Amino acid sequence: MQRIGVFVCHCGSNIAATVDVAKVAEMALMEPGVVHAEDYQYMCSEAGQAKIAEAVHEKNLTGVVVCSCSPRMHEATFRKAAERAGLNPYMVEIANIREHCSWIHKDMEEATKKAVILMRAAVAKVNLNTPLKEGESRVTKRALVIGGGIAGIQTALDIADAGYEVDIVEKTPSIGGRMSQLDKTFPTLDCSACILTPKMVEAAAHEKITIYTYSEVEKVSGFVGEFTVDIRKKARHVDMDKCTGCGVCQEKCPSKKAPSEFNRGLNKRSAIYTPFAQAIPNVPVIDCDNCIKFKTGKCGICAKVCQAGAIDYEQQDEILTEKYGAIVVATGFDTINLEKYDEYAYSQSPDVITSLELERVMNAAGPTHGHLERLSDGKAPKEMVFIQCVGSRCSDDRGKSYCSKICCMYTAKHAMLIRDKYPDVNVTVFYIDVRTPGKNFDEFYRRAVEQYGVNYIKGQVGKVIPQPDGKLLVQASDLLDNQQILKEADMVVLATAIEPNPDVRKIATMLTASIDTNNFLTEAHAKLRPVESPTAGIFLSGVCQGPKDIPETVAQAGAAAVKAVGLLAKDKLMTNPCTAHADELLCNGCSTCENVCPYGAITYEEKEVNDHGIREVRRIANVNNALCQGCGACTVACPSGAMDLKGFSNRQIIAEVDAICR
Amino acid sequence: MFKIAKENLAALFRMIAKNQELYLPVRTAGQVNFAAWSEDAKVDLDTLKSVKSPKDAFFPQSEGLYTVKKEGKKMKVEPENLKDQPFVVFGMKACDVKGLEVLDRVFLSDPVDTFYAARRDHGTVVALACHEPEETCFCKVFGVDAAEGAADVAAWMIEDELYWKPLTEKGDLLTETVKELLSEADEGKVEEEKEAIHRITERLPYMNLSLEGWNGDALSEKFDDPRWEELYKPCLACGTCTFVCPTCQCYDIKDYDTGRGVSRYRCWDSCMYSDFTMMAHGNNRTSQMQRFRQRFMHKLVYYPANNDGMYSCVGCGRCVEKCPAALNIVKVVKAFQNQGGEN
Amino acid sequence: MGSEKKQAEMIREISGVNPLKCMKCGKCSATCPSFNEMDIKPHQFVSYVINEDIESLVNSKSLWKCLSCFACVERCPRDVKPGKLIDAARQLVVRQKGQDYLSADEIPELLDPELPQQLLVSAFRRYRR
Amino acid sequence: MQELKDRARELLADGTVKRVLGWKIGDLPYNPEPAYFETEESLKDFVYNGFCGANLSKYMIEASKLDGKTMVCLKPCDTYSFNQLMKEHRVDREKAYIAGVGCKGKLDIEKIRKQGIKAIERIEGAGICDEAETLKIQTVYGEKTCAYADAMLERCHVCKGKEHKIYDELIGESKETADADRFDEVAAIEAMSPEEKFAFFQKELSKCIRCNACRNVCPACSCRKCVFDSTKFDSSQKANVDSFEEKMFHIIRAFHVAGRCTDCGECSRVCPQGIPLHLFNRKFIKDINELYGEYQAGEDTGAKAPLTDYTFEDAEPSIVGKRG
Amino acid sequence: MSIEKKEFRPKIVAFCCNWCSYAGADLAGSSRLGYPADVKIIRVPCSCRVNPMFILRAFEKGADGVIMCGCHPGDCHYSTGNYYARRRMTLLFSMLDYIGVENGRTRVEWVSAAEGVKFSDTMNEFVEKIYSLGENVRLGDLRCRS
């Protein structure tokens, strides 16, 4: 039996004006287990807390009920007070007689009656409380960043600058990501490479940063503070240590038919290649699917021309196993597949291109060396049409329901750049809405209209019809003039919706990080914890969490880094003691709990149990206290009632129910 | 010997129920069980066996013992009242009447179970002969005569008339209260009916079951027999056999928190349940085999050992009909007849 | 007023379209082959339904100018499908005139082998109860 | 049946299986019992006929703990239960040699008795090789006949189909028996007024004697220790009291197996009081199908159970009031 | 009406998740948005912690109405808890309706920490409903009455 002390707070007149606090204390003494009850002006004051300590000592209390304000307000205060008095802090329960009683009721008798019932429920619960102890777990002082785009690079730099080791795992042969493919950036028209390359170099040179390019995360186990990650380093067939990056191999490679990923397939590259000139590391990889040596066994020219002897056809994939305390996901995005948008003739005409393709066309290192020209015949276009919201804001299954956020701004940028460089080219933008929230964004868009004479028409394009003469007939509506427009264009640019990198699903599963219906990773709280995943120790950086532009990405990357550093800075993690646990005699090992656990905290083990004399090996659920956040989903899913939640046990809640219904 | 026309039975029941409670077989939602008579109750005297035996009338499945009321920190104990009004159970079969004898020996011997004793004192039993016994019946094995129940009143339903014969003082008293509805009759038809029942009884497959070797002395021989290990296997550990049985007498005592106090009640228990006779240290019988064995050993060995050789099975056959796994006491007895002791 | 409201309700019900989903992108009008002959343009249909001005809609030229080509139905990004709305308005008119008497059994007789498939399908949609 | 017996003998003889889990002939014409056969000799008592209604998949929980393989005879509907138990890691596929046995509908002795047929001596026509058209029943009170379909268990009239969902080999023929819609009874109750519904269930459930047969026979109720037998929820109650506690028992039980119940119908088959317990489980199945998409527990071992799954657009609980 | 209310004071249990609804109730309190004292709140970490058995238990012990509040779908602190809760409660309520318990006695409402007004409105509405339904006679255990 517990020895419970009940302390009723007046909260000045906040409670005492509507609740007969003395009566509540008097009634408390009638409850089973209650050996002490008193009321006091301000329980949260020094003196009030001292009263608790005093009673704990004098009456040998094992449990405390404070009838006061919301536990969200002072639960921590009273728990600490109890702890100082030598009581386990989790032996304290709060009866909320202010927010849930005195403040919402006017009739004293009624409010007092209710306060008594709330007190009873709390007493009933404390009668079943057991001391709980926070767990501790170690923190490996090293972070992993998945993805080497601007988000990943920035996060890694910030973590490394704070003094912690960081590894970047990048799937492609070079870090740099999408940003490296961009020509200019809005709203200042900086050259993308000019601002990105220094960061790439800095990351590569940073002593705390290790970069694994052409590598993928293969397996993740463990939990916050102690993840174990297998990284597959794909065979490059080029020795990183020997290669000097001279580029001769690429020049001499006879196979030059592979579409260049970096240029969005608009031109070709050699089978041995670095994606772009500023690639980091500046070490090529051999694309085995296109390499003559790998396909036929003959050739081997690259090995012959390599003076460093870096070519190694025998190289195999390598698996590294590393431990990390925190993981940041920065997997970025891709544009959606336009297969389902026949009406825009993307697959029918090479002159219908996506905006990202236009970036490459405009770029000096791109397929047209920076000249704006039609990809079909190389002619300079006279009429350019931009179509907005292609695949964004769709409620059907062809596109995405969300706004891709960056298109309005980059289209303004494109239009402006084209009008600036080629003043004789007419640019028309068909839009549904122009969305420009952001510092200097609307000014930028207005500049495109006012200064550069870009023609913005409100109305979506219905169809793009390739004409026999190579022109593109654009059928659209002008909603403001209530006209249907037929416009001949030389090039059409589609502001294609962006979607999370398709690999993110696989990664989210490995991390047990939750993902939304659009494959964006879910943040722990939409407003208050936007860079943390609900899974402890996993942080989100960049577009993997939702569409964003470069400044936002960099800001979020920094925020994710700070959160990760905050975790790495700790020597030990205190874990929430209100976690689930399975009664091994009741557990069926049926896996139902595992299926509802959002944190992957439940695993199974074959364990010998002694069930009242029957010894057998059973499959039994095991909750990892470091991962469990105490939501209780498993406790209800469990058919046998084996799973229970400390601090909110079945019997405790039932005791509260009983006390209220009494 | 009296008789009453079948169409007047409703009047008879009404008259009995005027002064006391009357329990009789009533059909509810397709099943016949003993229940209190009311004007709109569907009385069913044609169905041979009620699902549950009528032992409820004397030993209810659940009955309150006392209530503890809380007043502040003080407790007040309020015992449940004993049965103090007379009641009638109409339509019990001979086997069920014999079942009462089995219960009597348990509950009326020292220490007397006052709840049961009060019910026995106030209850009058009218036994109805089994007009058409069935293949699951084996009452004869236990010396029960399906044609005439050893109750306070014996009754027979013959064609359109109910024959009524008081056998005890209580029976006479009851007869007095309904005399105006009864008319005198001779025994001729009843004798014929009895013979007819006996003839059918002879033809029923279980009636000549031999209980040789089952007695109070057979304890260790039967207890250690390896056949139990096989016999129990299909058993689902449900309580059907025990809850339909007219002689099973085990009960558990439980508390229920009503919020204002605690009511202590007793309810039937089943030796098939894993928490049967569970004690603080654990359980005496840890396996289903042991619990399964307990039931039959109790009926055919332990009980006879303590009760002058009387078995605590009356051959009603309810367990035969209702076991979900088609197990029953007859199969057990037969299993032991085959090839002596070894397996 | 009340009947207008009911009619708007019916149009929603027959078409299965929620006009509130429209984001006014104009893709329907952009794609409509009869645009120039219409007095009420496809993208405006929704407003008439939302504003419960069914009278104007059923009296418009557009009602009978729609070719039921379903280009708008196909391309609408918001699942609003003005073509369905106009078709529902037509059904409303047909029903009001009490002409929904055609039963499935009568169709074979009326069938002209030259009729385009599309028209048949459209007819079935209209006469289905 | 001979084929099945021969196959069992072969498998025992060649050591593929250590034992056979099937049915042993009863001492009355209709009461074969589930049994293990470990020797070829013991198979002489093996029987498989229309009265072999028991779902043996639950016995495989214990059999999975034994040494060696067990040949288990599973009817089409039983295989759903086996799959479900496998999904919940309660049976070991490696320990089972599944003989998918044919089924022509299983018989319910209670239905025969309901027709006034009693003192049964012999029943012809219940064999699995028979046409399953008519039963000829010899009784002490004369010979009676009964249409096979009229003596069939309720569940066979709404059979999910005679396809075995998991097996090692198939033995014997089946005959389709479904002639009613599985959810008709549920729909009829849904259409009642609250008062009628309450009266209906009150009447049925007041018969409950809390014998736990429904629970103990249920393959989904495979918990090592049932919540009703543990003190975890303070719900351990044996009594059959007149208040609603009994109903609580059945709601809770149905909820515990919701999304896991394969609708094998064993609960209704074994209830000594003939309570149509399947009406609870089927209500959940119907709701799940209607609200979350068709789901048949035990159809496979992969699909996510409806109660451990969700979509953003799931119906709100208020739909209950709106459906009217 | 007021006389009736004196005779029948319902017992109403409200399960509120710690992160949204309990905070919503706190906000209702600090905004002085009243609702009848018949409602008593039990704090649970998440709506997915509410076992249907708790709700049945409340009814068994004499509650006249049970309401569960949680974060809005998509806003769960534990990301998915309320989705499971939503399915569980839908099925449970449907079953209670099926056996003839008035469906107005059970309710689920999603209340965020910012929705003090909604919390108070919901409770007022729910209590009103329970008053109109009267005492819960169908699910309560007879022994708990007196």
Coordinates of C-alpha atoms in Angstrom, one line a residue, chain D residues 78-317:
Chain D
D78 CA -9.2 -23.9 -42.1
T79 CA -6.3 -22.9 -44.3
Y80 CA -7.2 -19.2 -43.7
S81 CA -6.7 -19.7 -40.0
F82 CA -3.4 -21.5 -40.6
N83 CA -2.2 -18.6 -42.7
Q84 CA -3.3 -16.1 -40.0
L85 CA -1.5 -18.1 -37.3
M86 CA 1.6 -18.2 -39.4
K87 CA 1.4 -14.5 -39.9
E88 CA 1.3 -14.1 -36.1
H89 CA 4.2 -16.5 -35.7
R90 CA 2.1 -18.9 -33.7
V91 CA 2.6 -22.0 -35.9
D92 CA 5.7 -23.2 -37.7
R93 CA 5.2 -23.9 -41.4
E94 CA 8.2 -26.2 -41.3
K95 CA 6.5 -28.4 -38.8
A96 CA 3.4 -28.9 -40.8
Y97 CA 2.6 -31.1 -43.7
I98 CA -0.7 -29.7 -44.8
A99 CA -3.1 -32.1 -46.4
G100 CA -5.7 -29.9 -48.0
V101 CA -8.8 -32.0 -47.6
G102 CA -11.9 -31.6 -49.7
C103 CA -15.1 -30.4 -48.2
K104 CA -18.7 -30.7 -49.2
G105 CA -20.0 -28.7 -46.3
K106 CA -19.9 -29.7 -42.7
L107 CA -22.8 -31.0 -40.7
D108 CA -24.3 -29.6 -37.5
I109 CA -25.9 -32.2 -35.3
E110 CA -27.9 -29.5 -33.6
K111 CA -29.6 -28.7 -36.9
I112 CA -30.5 -32.3 -37.2
R113 CA -31.9 -32.4 -33.7
K114 CA -33.8 -29.2 -34.4
Q115 CA -35.8 -31.1 -36.9
G116 CA -37.0 -33.4 -34.1
I117 CA -34.7 -36.2 -35.0
K118 CA -33.5 -37.9 -31.8
A119 CA -32.1 -41.1 -30.4
I120 CA -29.9 -41.5 -33.5
E121 CA -28.4 -44.9 -34.2
R122 CA -27.0 -44.6 -37.6
I123 CA -26.4 -41.8 -40.2
E124 CA -25.8 -42.6 -43.9
G125 CA -24.8 -40.1 -46.5
A126 CA -22.4 -38.0 -44.4
G127 CA -19.3 -39.5 -45.9
I128 CA -17.0 -37.3 -47.9
C129 CA -17.4 -39.6 -50.9
D130 CA -21.1 -39.4 -50.8
E131 CA -23.1 -37.1 -53.0
A132 CA -23.9 -34.8 -50.0
E133 CA -27.5 -34.6 -51.0
T134 CA -29.5 -36.4 -48.4
L135 CA -28.9 -37.9 -45.0
K136 CA -30.6 -41.1 -44.0
I137 CA -30.9 -41.3 -40.3
Q138 CA -31.8 -44.4 -38.4
T139 CA -33.2 -43.7 -35.0
V140 CA -34.8 -45.6 -32.2
Y141 CA -38.0 -43.8 -33.2
G142 CA -37.8 -44.8 -36.8
E143 CA -35.9 -43.9 -40.0
K144 CA -35.8 -40.2 -40.9
T145 CA -34.2 -38.3 -43.8
C146 CA -32.8 -34.9 -43.9
A147 CA -31.5 -32.8 -46.8
Y148 CA -27.7 -32.5 -46.4
A149 CA -27.9 -28.7 -47.0
D150 CA -30.5 -28.4 -44.2
A151 CA -28.1 -30.0 -41.8
M152 CA -25.1 -27.9 -42.7
L153 CA -23.4 -25.5 -40.4
E154 CA -24.3 -21.9 -41.0
R155 CA -20.8 -21.1 -42.1
C156 CA -21.0 -23.5 -45.0
H157 CA -23.9 -21.7 -46.5
V158 CA -21.7 -18.6 -46.7
C159 CA -18.6 -20.5 -47.5
K160 CA -15.6 -18.4 -48.7
G161 CA -14.9 -21.0 -51.4
K162 CA -13.3 -24.4 -51.6
E163 CA -9.9 -23.2 -52.5
H164 CA -7.1 -24.1 -50.1
K165 CA -5.0 -21.0 -49.4
I166 CA -2.0 -23.1 -48.2
Y167 CA -1.2 -26.7 -48.6
D168 CA 1.4 -29.3 -49.4
E169 CA -1.0 -31.5 -51.3
L170 CA -4.7 -31.7 -52.0
I171 CA -6.7 -34.8 -51.3
G172 CA -10.3 -35.4 -52.1
E173 CA -13.0 -33.5 -53.8
S174 CA -15.0 -30.5 -52.7
K175 CA -18.4 -29.2 -53.5
E176 CA -19.5 -25.6 -53.5
T177 CA -21.9 -25.0 -50.7
A178 CA -22.4 -21.2 -50.6
D179 CA -26.0 -20.3 -51.2
A180 CA -26.3 -17.1 -49.1
D181 CA -24.6 -13.8 -48.7
R182 CA -22.2 -13.7 -45.8
F183 CA -23.3 -10.3 -44.7
D184 CA -27.1 -10.6 -45.0
E185 CA -27.6 -11.4 -41.4
V186 CA -25.4 -8.5 -40.3
A187 CA -27.2 -6.1 -42.7
A188 CA -30.6 -7.2 -41.3
I189 CA -29.5 -6.3 -37.8
E190 CA -28.0 -3.0 -39.0
A191 CA -31.4 -2.1 -40.4
M192 CA -33.1 -2.5 -37.0
S193 CA -33.8 0.3 -34.6
P194 CA -31.5 0.6 -31.6
E195 CA -34.3 -0.9 -29.4
E196 CA -34.6 -3.9 -31.7
K197 CA -30.9 -4.4 -31.9
F198 CA -30.6 -4.2 -28.2
A199 CA -33.4 -6.6 -27.6
F200 CA -32.0 -9.0 -30.2
F201 CA -28.6 -9.2 -28.6
Q202 CA -29.9 -9.1 -25.1
K203 CA -32.0 -12.2 -25.8
E204 CA -29.2 -14.0 -27.5
L205 CA -26.5 -13.1 -25.1
S206 CA -28.5 -13.7 -21.9
K207 CA -28.1 -17.4 -22.8
C208 CA -24.3 -17.1 -22.5
I209 CA -22.9 -19.4 -19.7
R210 CA -19.4 -18.0 -20.1
C211 CA -18.0 -21.4 -20.8
N212 CA -15.3 -19.9 -23.0
A213 CA -15.8 -22.5 -25.7
C214 CA -16.0 -19.8 -28.3
R215 CA -12.7 -18.3 -27.1
N216 CA -10.9 -21.6 -26.7
V217 CA -11.8 -22.9 -30.1
C218 CA -11.0 -19.7 -31.9
P219 CA -7.8 -19.8 -33.9
A220 CA -7.5 -16.0 -33.5
C221 CA -7.8 -16.3 -29.7
S222 CA -4.4 -17.9 -29.6
C223 CA -3.1 -15.8 -26.8
R224 CA -0.9 -17.7 -24.3
K225 CA -2.9 -16.0 -21.6
C226 CA -6.2 -14.4 -22.5
V227 CA -6.8 -10.9 -21.1
F228 CA -9.8 -12.4 -19.3
D229 CA -7.6 -14.7 -17.5
S230 CA -5.0 -12.2 -16.5
T231 CA -5.2 -9.4 -14.0
K232 CA -3.9 -6.8 -16.5
F233 CA -7.2 -5.2 -17.2
D234 CA -8.9 -6.3 -14.0
S235 CA -11.4 -8.0 -16.3
S236 CA -10.9 -11.5 -15.1
Q237 CA -14.5 -12.6 -14.5
K238 CA -16.0 -16.0 -14.5
A239 CA -19.5 -15.1 -13.5
N240 CA -22.5 -15.1 -15.8
V241 CA -24.4 -12.2 -14.2
D242 CA -27.5 -10.8 -15.6
S243 CA -26.1 -7.3 -16.3
F244 CA -24.2 -6.4 -19.3
E245 CA -20.9 -7.9 -18.3
E246 CA -21.5 -10.8 -20.6
K247 CA -22.0 -8.6 -23.5
M248 CA -18.8 -6.8 -22.7
F249 CA -17.1 -10.1 -22.9
H250 CA -18.3 -10.7 -26.4
I251 CA -17.6 -7.2 -27.7
I252 CA -14.1 -7.3 -26.2
R253 CA -13.5 -10.7 -27.7
A254 CA -14.7 -9.7 -31.1
F255 CA -12.6 -6.5 -31.0
H256 CA -9.5 -8.5 -30.0
V257 CA -9.9 -10.6 -33.1
A258 CA -11.0 -7.8 -35.4
G259 CA -9.0 -7.8 -38.5
R260 CA -7.5 -11.2 -37.5
C261 CA -10.7 -13.3 -37.5
T262 CA -10.9 -15.3 -40.7
D263 CA -14.6 -15.9 -40.2
C264 CA -14.1 -19.7 -39.8
G265 CA -17.3 -19.9 -37.8
E266 CA -16.0 -22.2 -35.1
C267 CA -17.3 -19.9 -32.3
S268 CA -20.9 -20.3 -33.5
R269 CA -20.4 -24.0 -34.1
V270 CA -19.3 -24.8 -30.6
C271 CA -21.5 -22.5 -28.6
P272 CA -23.6 -24.8 -26.4
Q273 CA -26.3 -22.2 -26.3
G274 CA -26.4 -21.7 -30.0
I275 CA -25.6 -18.0 -29.9
P276 CA -24.8 -16.7 -33.4
L277 CA -21.4 -15.3 -32.3
H278 CA -20.2 -14.9 -35.8
L279 CA -22.5 -11.9 -36.0
F280 CA -20.0 -9.9 -34.0
N281 CA -17.0 -10.9 -36.0
R282 CA -18.8 -10.5 -39.3
K283 CA -19.9 -7.0 -38.3
F284 CA -16.3 -6.0 -37.9
I285 CA -15.4 -7.7 -41.2
K286 CA -18.2 -5.9 -43.0
D287 CA -17.1 -2.6 -41.5
I288 CA -13.5 -3.1 -42.4
N289 CA -14.5 -4.1 -46.0
E290 CA -16.7 -1.1 -46.3
L291 CA -14.5 1.5 -44.7
Y292 CA -10.9 0.4 -45.4
G293 CA -11.3 -1.8 -48.5
E294 CA -11.9 -5.6 -48.9
Y295 CA -9.8 -7.5 -46.5
Q296 CA -9.8 -11.2 -45.8
A297 CA -7.7 -12.3 -42.9
G298 CA -5.7 -15.4 -43.7
E299 CA -5.9 -15.0 -47.4
D300 CA -2.2 -14.6 -47.4
T301 CA 0.5 -14.0 -44.8
G302 CA 1.7 -10.7 -46.1
A303 CA -1.0 -8.1 -46.2
K304 CA -1.1 -5.5 -43.4
A305 CA -3.9 -6.1 -41.0
P306 CA -6.5 -3.3 -41.1
L307 CA -6.1 -2.3 -37.5
T308 CA -2.3 -2.0 -37.9
D309 CA -2.7 0.1 -41.0
Y310 CA -4.2 3.5 -41.9
T311 CA -4.6 6.0 -44.6
F312 CA -4.8 9.8 -44.2
E313 CA -8.3 9.7 -45.7
D314 CA -9.8 7.1 -43.3
A315 CA -13.4 7.6 -42.3
E316 CA -13.9 9.5 -39.1
P317 CA -15.6 7.7 -36.2

